[in-house]
Amino acid sequence: MMALALLLMLVLIPVGVVEPKKIKYAALSPSYYPRFVTYVLLALGIAVTVRSLLFKEVAAHSTDLRTDALRRYCWVFAILALYALSITWLGFIVTSALALMATFWLAGERRLYLTIPLALLLPVGLYFFFLKVASVPIPLGILEPWLAGV
């Protein structure tokens, strides 16, 4: 995780994200959220490393991988591919809700009273944040007749 975070921080974000010369608010910078996620990833990598060094006996017993790990990784990539292919016609909210539900189910979370509200509220909240605060247009897809004037 730390290596991925450093690769993102030092190479991929500076090379792949085009920055305007002047930005009124730092939070509206195109690289702000990728850098934020990268810092969180780096912090998590450091925390996992420190934990494994401090608690070696726990780490020695927790090295067994799930037998279906490769299958789960393949499902995650399939969900992401379907997400990318369907976001333009289904829209951000519907596609994100379906992808979240699928990944919750894949991760083993079966409590519908928890997953359904999260899968609905998170995309709606992100949609309104990017629309109202960041002024970034988000594809509405099939919900456009209902959300176009919001």
PDB file of C-alpha atoms in Angstrom:
ATOM      1  CA  MET A   1       0.000   0.000   0.000  1.00  0.00           C
ATOM      2  CA  MET A   2       2.845   2.351   0.799  1.00  0.00           C
ATOM      3  CA  ALA A   3       4.546   1.627  -2.531  1.00  0.00           C
ATOM      4  CA  LEU A   4       1.308   2.261  -4.427  1.00  0.00           C
ATOM      5  CA  ALA A   5       0.746   5.496  -2.495  1.00  0.00           C
ATOM      6  CA  LEU A   6       4.277   6.692  -3.245  1.00  0.00           C
ATOM      7  CA  LEU A   7       3.891   5.786  -6.927  1.00  0.00           C
ATOM      8  CA  LEU A   8       0.634   7.745  -7.060  1.00  0.00           C
ATOM      9  CA  MET A   9       2.042  10.675  -5.108  1.00  0.00           C
ATOM     10  CA  LEU A  10       5.365  11.028  -6.917  1.00  0.00           C
ATOM     11  CA  VAL A  11       4.623   9.859 -10.458  1.00  0.00           C
ATOM     12  CA  LEU A  12       1.044   9.167 -11.514  1.00  0.00           C
ATOM     13  CA  ILE A  13      -0.758  12.210 -10.098  1.00  0.00           C
ATOM     14  CA  PRO A  14       1.879  14.795 -11.178  1.00  0.00           C
ATOM     15  CA  VAL A  15       2.081  13.280 -14.672  1.00  0.00           C
ATOM     16  CA  GLY A  16      -1.573  12.375 -15.192  1.00  0.00           C
ATOM     17  CA  VAL A  17      -3.488  15.282 -13.628  1.00  0.00           C
ATOM     18  CA  VAL A  18      -3.495  18.601 -15.440  1.00  0.00           C
ATOM     19  CA  GLU A  19      -3.509  21.515 -12.977  1.00  0.00           C
ATOM     20  CA  PRO A  20      -4.728  25.004 -13.871  1.00  0.00           C
ATOM     21  CA  LYS A  21      -2.369  27.851 -12.989  1.00  0.00           C
ATOM     22  CA  LYS A  22      -4.731  29.562 -10.526  1.00  0.00           C
ATOM     23  CA  ILE A  23      -7.357  27.861  -8.389  1.00  0.00           C
ATOM     24  CA  LYS A  24      -9.556  29.858  -6.048  1.00  0.00           C
ATOM     25  CA  TYR A  25     -10.143  26.969  -3.607  1.00  0.00           C
ATOM     26  CA  ALA A  26      -7.664  24.139  -3.077  1.00  0.00           C
ATOM     27  CA  ALA A  27     -10.510  21.644  -2.678  1.00  0.00           C
ATOM     28  CA  LEU A  28     -11.565  22.334  -6.278  1.00  0.00           C
ATOM     29  CA  SER A  29      -8.150  21.441  -7.672  1.00  0.00           C
ATOM     30  CA  PRO A  30      -8.235  18.398  -9.962  1.00  0.00           C
ATOM     31  CA  SER A  31      -5.500  16.744  -7.903  1.00  0.00           C
ATOM     32  CA  TYR A  32      -6.975  17.482  -4.456  1.00  0.00           C
ATOM     33  CA  TYR A  33      -9.076  14.325  -4.037  1.00  0.00           C
ATOM     34  CA  PRO A  34      -6.565  11.948  -5.656  1.00  0.00           C
ATOM     35  CA  ARG A  35      -3.884  13.333  -3.322  1.00  0.00           C
ATOM     36  CA  PHE A  36      -6.211  13.025  -0.333  1.00  0.00           C
ATOM     37  CA  VAL A  37      -6.929   9.372  -1.149  1.00  0.00           C
ATOM     38  CA  THR A  38      -3.200   8.810  -1.670  1.00  0.00           C
ATOM     39  CA  TYR A  39      -2.378  10.232   1.775  1.00  0.00           C
ATOM     40  CA  VAL A  40      -5.030   8.011   3.361  1.00  0.00           C
ATOM     41  CA  LEU A  41      -3.594   5.008   1.515  1.00  0.00           C
ATOM     42  CA  LEU A  42      -0.094   5.904   2.705  1.00  0.00           C
ATOM     43  CA  ALA A  43      -1.293   6.295   6.306  1.00  0.00           C
ATOM     44  CA  LEU A  44      -3.062   2.926   6.142  1.00  0.00           C
ATOM     45  CA  GLY A  45       0.066   1.299   4.725  1.00  0.00           C
ATOM     46  CA  ILE A  46       2.170   2.733   7.531  1.00  0.00           C
ATOM     47  CA  ALA A  47      -0.373   1.616  10.128  1.00  0.00           C
ATOM     48  CA  VAL A  48      -0.470  -1.937   8.750  1.00  0.00           C
ATOM     49  CA  THR A  49       3.327  -2.090   8.673  1.00  0.00           C
ATOM     50  CA  VAL A  50       3.684  -0.797  12.232  1.00  0.00           C
ATOM     51  CA  ARG A  51       1.005  -3.191  13.461  1.00  0.00           C
ATOM     52  CA  SER A  52       2.706  -6.156  11.825  1.00  0.00           C
ATOM     53  CA  LEU A  53       6.045  -5.180  13.377  1.00  0.00           C
ATOM     54  CA  LEU A  54       4.595  -4.652  16.853  1.00  0.00           C
ATOM     55  CA  PHE A  55       2.380  -7.735  16.900  1.00  0.00           C
ATOM     56  CA  LYS A  56       4.461 -10.376  15.127  1.00  0.00           C
ATOM     57  CA  GLU A  57       2.692 -13.346  16.721  1.00  0.00           C
ATOM     58  CA  VAL A  58      -0.681 -12.114  15.471  1.00  0.00           C
ATOM     59  CA  ALA A  59       0.728 -11.495  11.987  1.00  0.00           C
ATOM     60  CA  ALA A  60       2.255 -14.983  11.848  1.00  0.00           C
ATOM     61  CA  HIS A  61      -1.161 -16.589  12.245  1.00  0.00           C
ATOM     62  CA  SER A  62      -3.017 -14.238   9.904  1.00  0.00           C
ATOM     63  CA  THR A  63      -1.051 -14.913   6.711  1.00  0.00           C
ATOM     64  CA  ASP A  64      -3.501 -17.487   5.326  1.00  0.00           C
ATOM     65  CA  LEU A  65      -5.259 -16.176   2.228  1.00  0.00           C
ATOM     66  CA  ARG A  66      -8.827 -16.974   1.452  1.00  0.00           C
ATOM     67  CA  THR A  67      -9.114 -19.777  -1.057  1.00  0.00           C
ATOM     68  CA  ASP A  68     -11.433 -17.648  -3.214  1.00  0.00           C
ATOM     69  CA  ALA A  69      -9.327 -14.455  -3.157  1.00  0.00           C
ATOM     70  CA  LEU A  70      -8.455 -14.568  -6.865  1.00  0.00           C
ATOM     71  CA  ARG A  71     -12.103 -15.098  -7.785  1.00  0.00           C
ATOM     72  CA  ARG A  72     -13.092 -12.109  -5.636  1.00  0.00           C
ATOM     73  CA  TYR A  73     -10.448  -9.901  -7.275  1.00  0.00           C
ATOM     74  CA  CYS A  74     -11.795 -10.893 -10.688  1.00  0.00           C
ATOM     75  CA  TRP A  75     -15.332 -10.000  -9.568  1.00  0.00           C
ATOM     76  CA  VAL A  76     -14.150  -6.584  -8.329  1.00  0.00           C
ATOM     77  CA  PHE A  77     -12.561  -5.831 -11.698  1.00  0.00           C
ATOM     78  CA  ALA A  78     -15.715  -7.036 -13.477  1.00  0.00           C
ATOM     79  CA  ILE A  79     -17.844  -4.733 -11.291  1.00  0.00           C
ATOM     80  CA  LEU A  80     -15.525  -1.804 -12.050  1.00  0.00           C
ATOM     81  CA  ALA A  81     -15.621  -2.551 -15.789  1.00  0.00           C
ATOM     82  CA  LEU A  82     -19.429  -2.697 -15.756  1.00  0.00           C
ATOM     83  CA  TYR A  83     -19.453   0.529 -13.744  1.00  0.00           C
ATOM     84  CA  ALA A  84     -17.310   2.301 -16.326  1.00  0.00           C
ATOM     85  CA  LEU A  85     -19.395   0.990 -19.217  1.00  0.00           C
ATOM     86  CA  SER A  86     -22.797   1.803 -17.751  1.00  0.00           C
ATOM     87  CA  ILE A  87     -22.268   5.145 -15.996  1.00  0.00           C
ATOM     88  CA  THR A  88     -23.134   7.216 -19.067  1.00  0.00           C
ATOM     89  CA  TRP A  89     -26.533   5.632 -19.719  1.00  0.00           C
ATOM     90  CA  LEU A  90     -27.571   4.592 -16.204  1.00  0.00           C
ATOM     91  CA  GLY A  91     -26.061   7.659 -14.570  1.00  0.00           C
ATOM     92  CA  PHE A  92     -23.789   8.159 -11.587  1.00  0.00           C
ATOM     93  CA  ILE A  93     -26.340   7.572  -8.837  1.00  0.00           C
ATOM     94  CA  VAL A  94     -27.889   4.350 -10.136  1.00  0.00           C
ATOM     95  CA  THR A  95     -24.576   2.863 -11.302  1.00  0.00           C
ATOM     96  CA  SER A  96     -22.805   3.730  -8.056  1.00  0.00           C
ATOM     97  CA  ALA A  97     -25.624   2.311  -5.938  1.00  0.00           C
ATOM     98  CA  LEU A  98     -25.594  -0.960  -7.873  1.00  0.00           C
ATOM     99  CA  ALA A  99     -21.792  -1.201  -7.749  1.00  0.00           C
ATOM    100  CA  LEU A 100     -21.771  -0.538  -4.009  1.00  0.00           C
ATOM    101  CA  MET A 101     -24.425  -3.178  -3.393  1.00  0.00           C
ATOM    102  CA  ALA A 102     -22.471  -5.692  -5.480  1.00  0.00           C
ATOM    103  CA  THR A 103     -19.210  -5.001  -3.653  1.00  0.00           C
ATOM    104  CA  PHE A 104     -20.920  -5.128  -0.260  1.00  0.00           C
ATOM    105  CA  TRP A 105     -22.373  -8.513  -1.190  1.00  0.00           C
ATOM    106  CA  LEU A 106     -18.994  -9.689  -2.521  1.00  0.00           C
ATOM    107  CA  ALA A 107     -17.326  -8.622   0.729  1.00  0.00           C
ATOM    108  CA  GLY A 108     -19.775 -10.738   2.668  1.00  0.00           C
ATOM    109  CA  GLU A 109     -22.007  -8.007   4.059  1.00  0.00           C
ATOM    110  CA  ARG A 110     -25.558  -9.321   4.090  1.00  0.00           C
ATOM    111  CA  ARG A 111     -27.304  -6.831   6.405  1.00  0.00           C
ATOM    112  CA  LEU A 112     -29.673  -5.101   4.011  1.00  0.00           C
ATOM    113  CA  TYR A 113     -30.716  -2.523   6.614  1.00  0.00           C
ATOM    114  CA  LEU A 114     -27.114  -1.301   6.483  1.00  0.00           C
ATOM    115  CA  THR A 115     -26.106  -1.796   2.851  1.00  0.00           C
ATOM    116  CA  ILE A 116     -29.193  -0.388   1.116  1.00  0.00           C
ATOM    117  CA  PRO A 117     -29.114   3.024   2.868  1.00  0.00           C
ATOM    118  CA  LEU A 118     -25.343   3.284   2.374  1.00  0.00           C
ATOM    119  CA  ALA A 119     -25.572   2.303  -1.282  1.00  0.00           C
ATOM    120  CA  LEU A 120     -28.269   4.925  -1.858  1.00  0.00           C
ATOM    121  CA  LEU A 121     -27.172   7.809   0.365  1.00  0.00           C
ATOM    122  CA  LEU A 122     -23.473   7.816  -0.528  1.00  0.00           C
ATOM    123  CA  PRO A 123     -23.960   8.293  -4.313  1.00  0.00           C
ATOM    124  CA  VAL A 124     -26.739  10.857  -3.769  1.00  0.00           C
ATOM    125  CA  GLY A 125     -24.555  12.792  -1.305  1.00  0.00           C
ATOM    126  CA  LEU A 126     -21.565  12.695  -3.654  1.00  0.00           C
ATOM    127  CA  TYR A 127     -23.734  13.757  -6.565  1.00  0.00           C
ATOM    128  CA  PHE A 128     -25.017  16.837  -4.743  1.00  0.00           C
ATOM    129  CA  PHE A 129     -21.552  17.676  -3.427  1.00  0.00           C
ATOM    130  CA  PHE A 130     -19.996  17.621  -6.881  1.00  0.00           C
ATOM    131  CA  LEU A 131     -22.962  19.400  -8.453  1.00  0.00           C
ATOM    132  CA  LYS A 132     -23.533  22.152  -5.860  1.00  0.00           C
ATOM    133  CA  VAL A 133     -20.146  22.633  -4.154  1.00  0.00           C
ATOM    134  CA  ALA A 134     -17.587  21.695  -6.794  1.00  0.00           C
ATOM    135  CA  SER A 135     -19.752  22.658  -9.824  1.00  0.00           C
ATOM    136  CA  VAL A 136     -18.780  19.464 -11.629  1.00  0.00           C
ATOM    137  CA  PRO A 137     -21.402  18.029 -13.978  1.00  0.00           C
ATOM    138  CA  ILE A 138     -22.218  14.393 -13.219  1.00  0.00           C
ATOM    139  CA  PRO A 139     -24.067  12.112 -15.665  1.00  0.00           C
ATOM    140  CA  LEU A 140     -27.650  11.551 -14.516  1.00  0.00           C
ATOM    141  CA  GLY A 141     -28.583   8.837 -16.990  1.00  0.00           C
ATOM    142  CA  ILE A 142     -32.074   7.461 -16.423  1.00  0.00           C
ATOM    143  CA  LEU A 143     -32.680   9.816 -13.484  1.00  0.00           C
ATOM    144  CA  GLU A 144     -32.283  12.941 -15.622  1.00  0.00           C
ATOM    145  CA  PRO A 145     -36.036  13.635 -15.925  1.00  0.00           C
ATOM    146  CA  TRP A 146     -36.304  13.772 -12.135  1.00  0.00           C
ATOM    147  CA  LEU A 147     -33.007  15.449 -11.191  1.00  0.00           C
ATOM    148  CA  ALA A 148     -32.375  17.830 -14.119  1.00  0.00           C
ATOM    149  CA  GLY A 149     -33.836  20.877 -12.368  1.00  0.00           C
ATOM    150  CA  VAL A 150     -32.351  20.221  -8.921  1.00  0.00           C
TER     151      VAL A 150
END
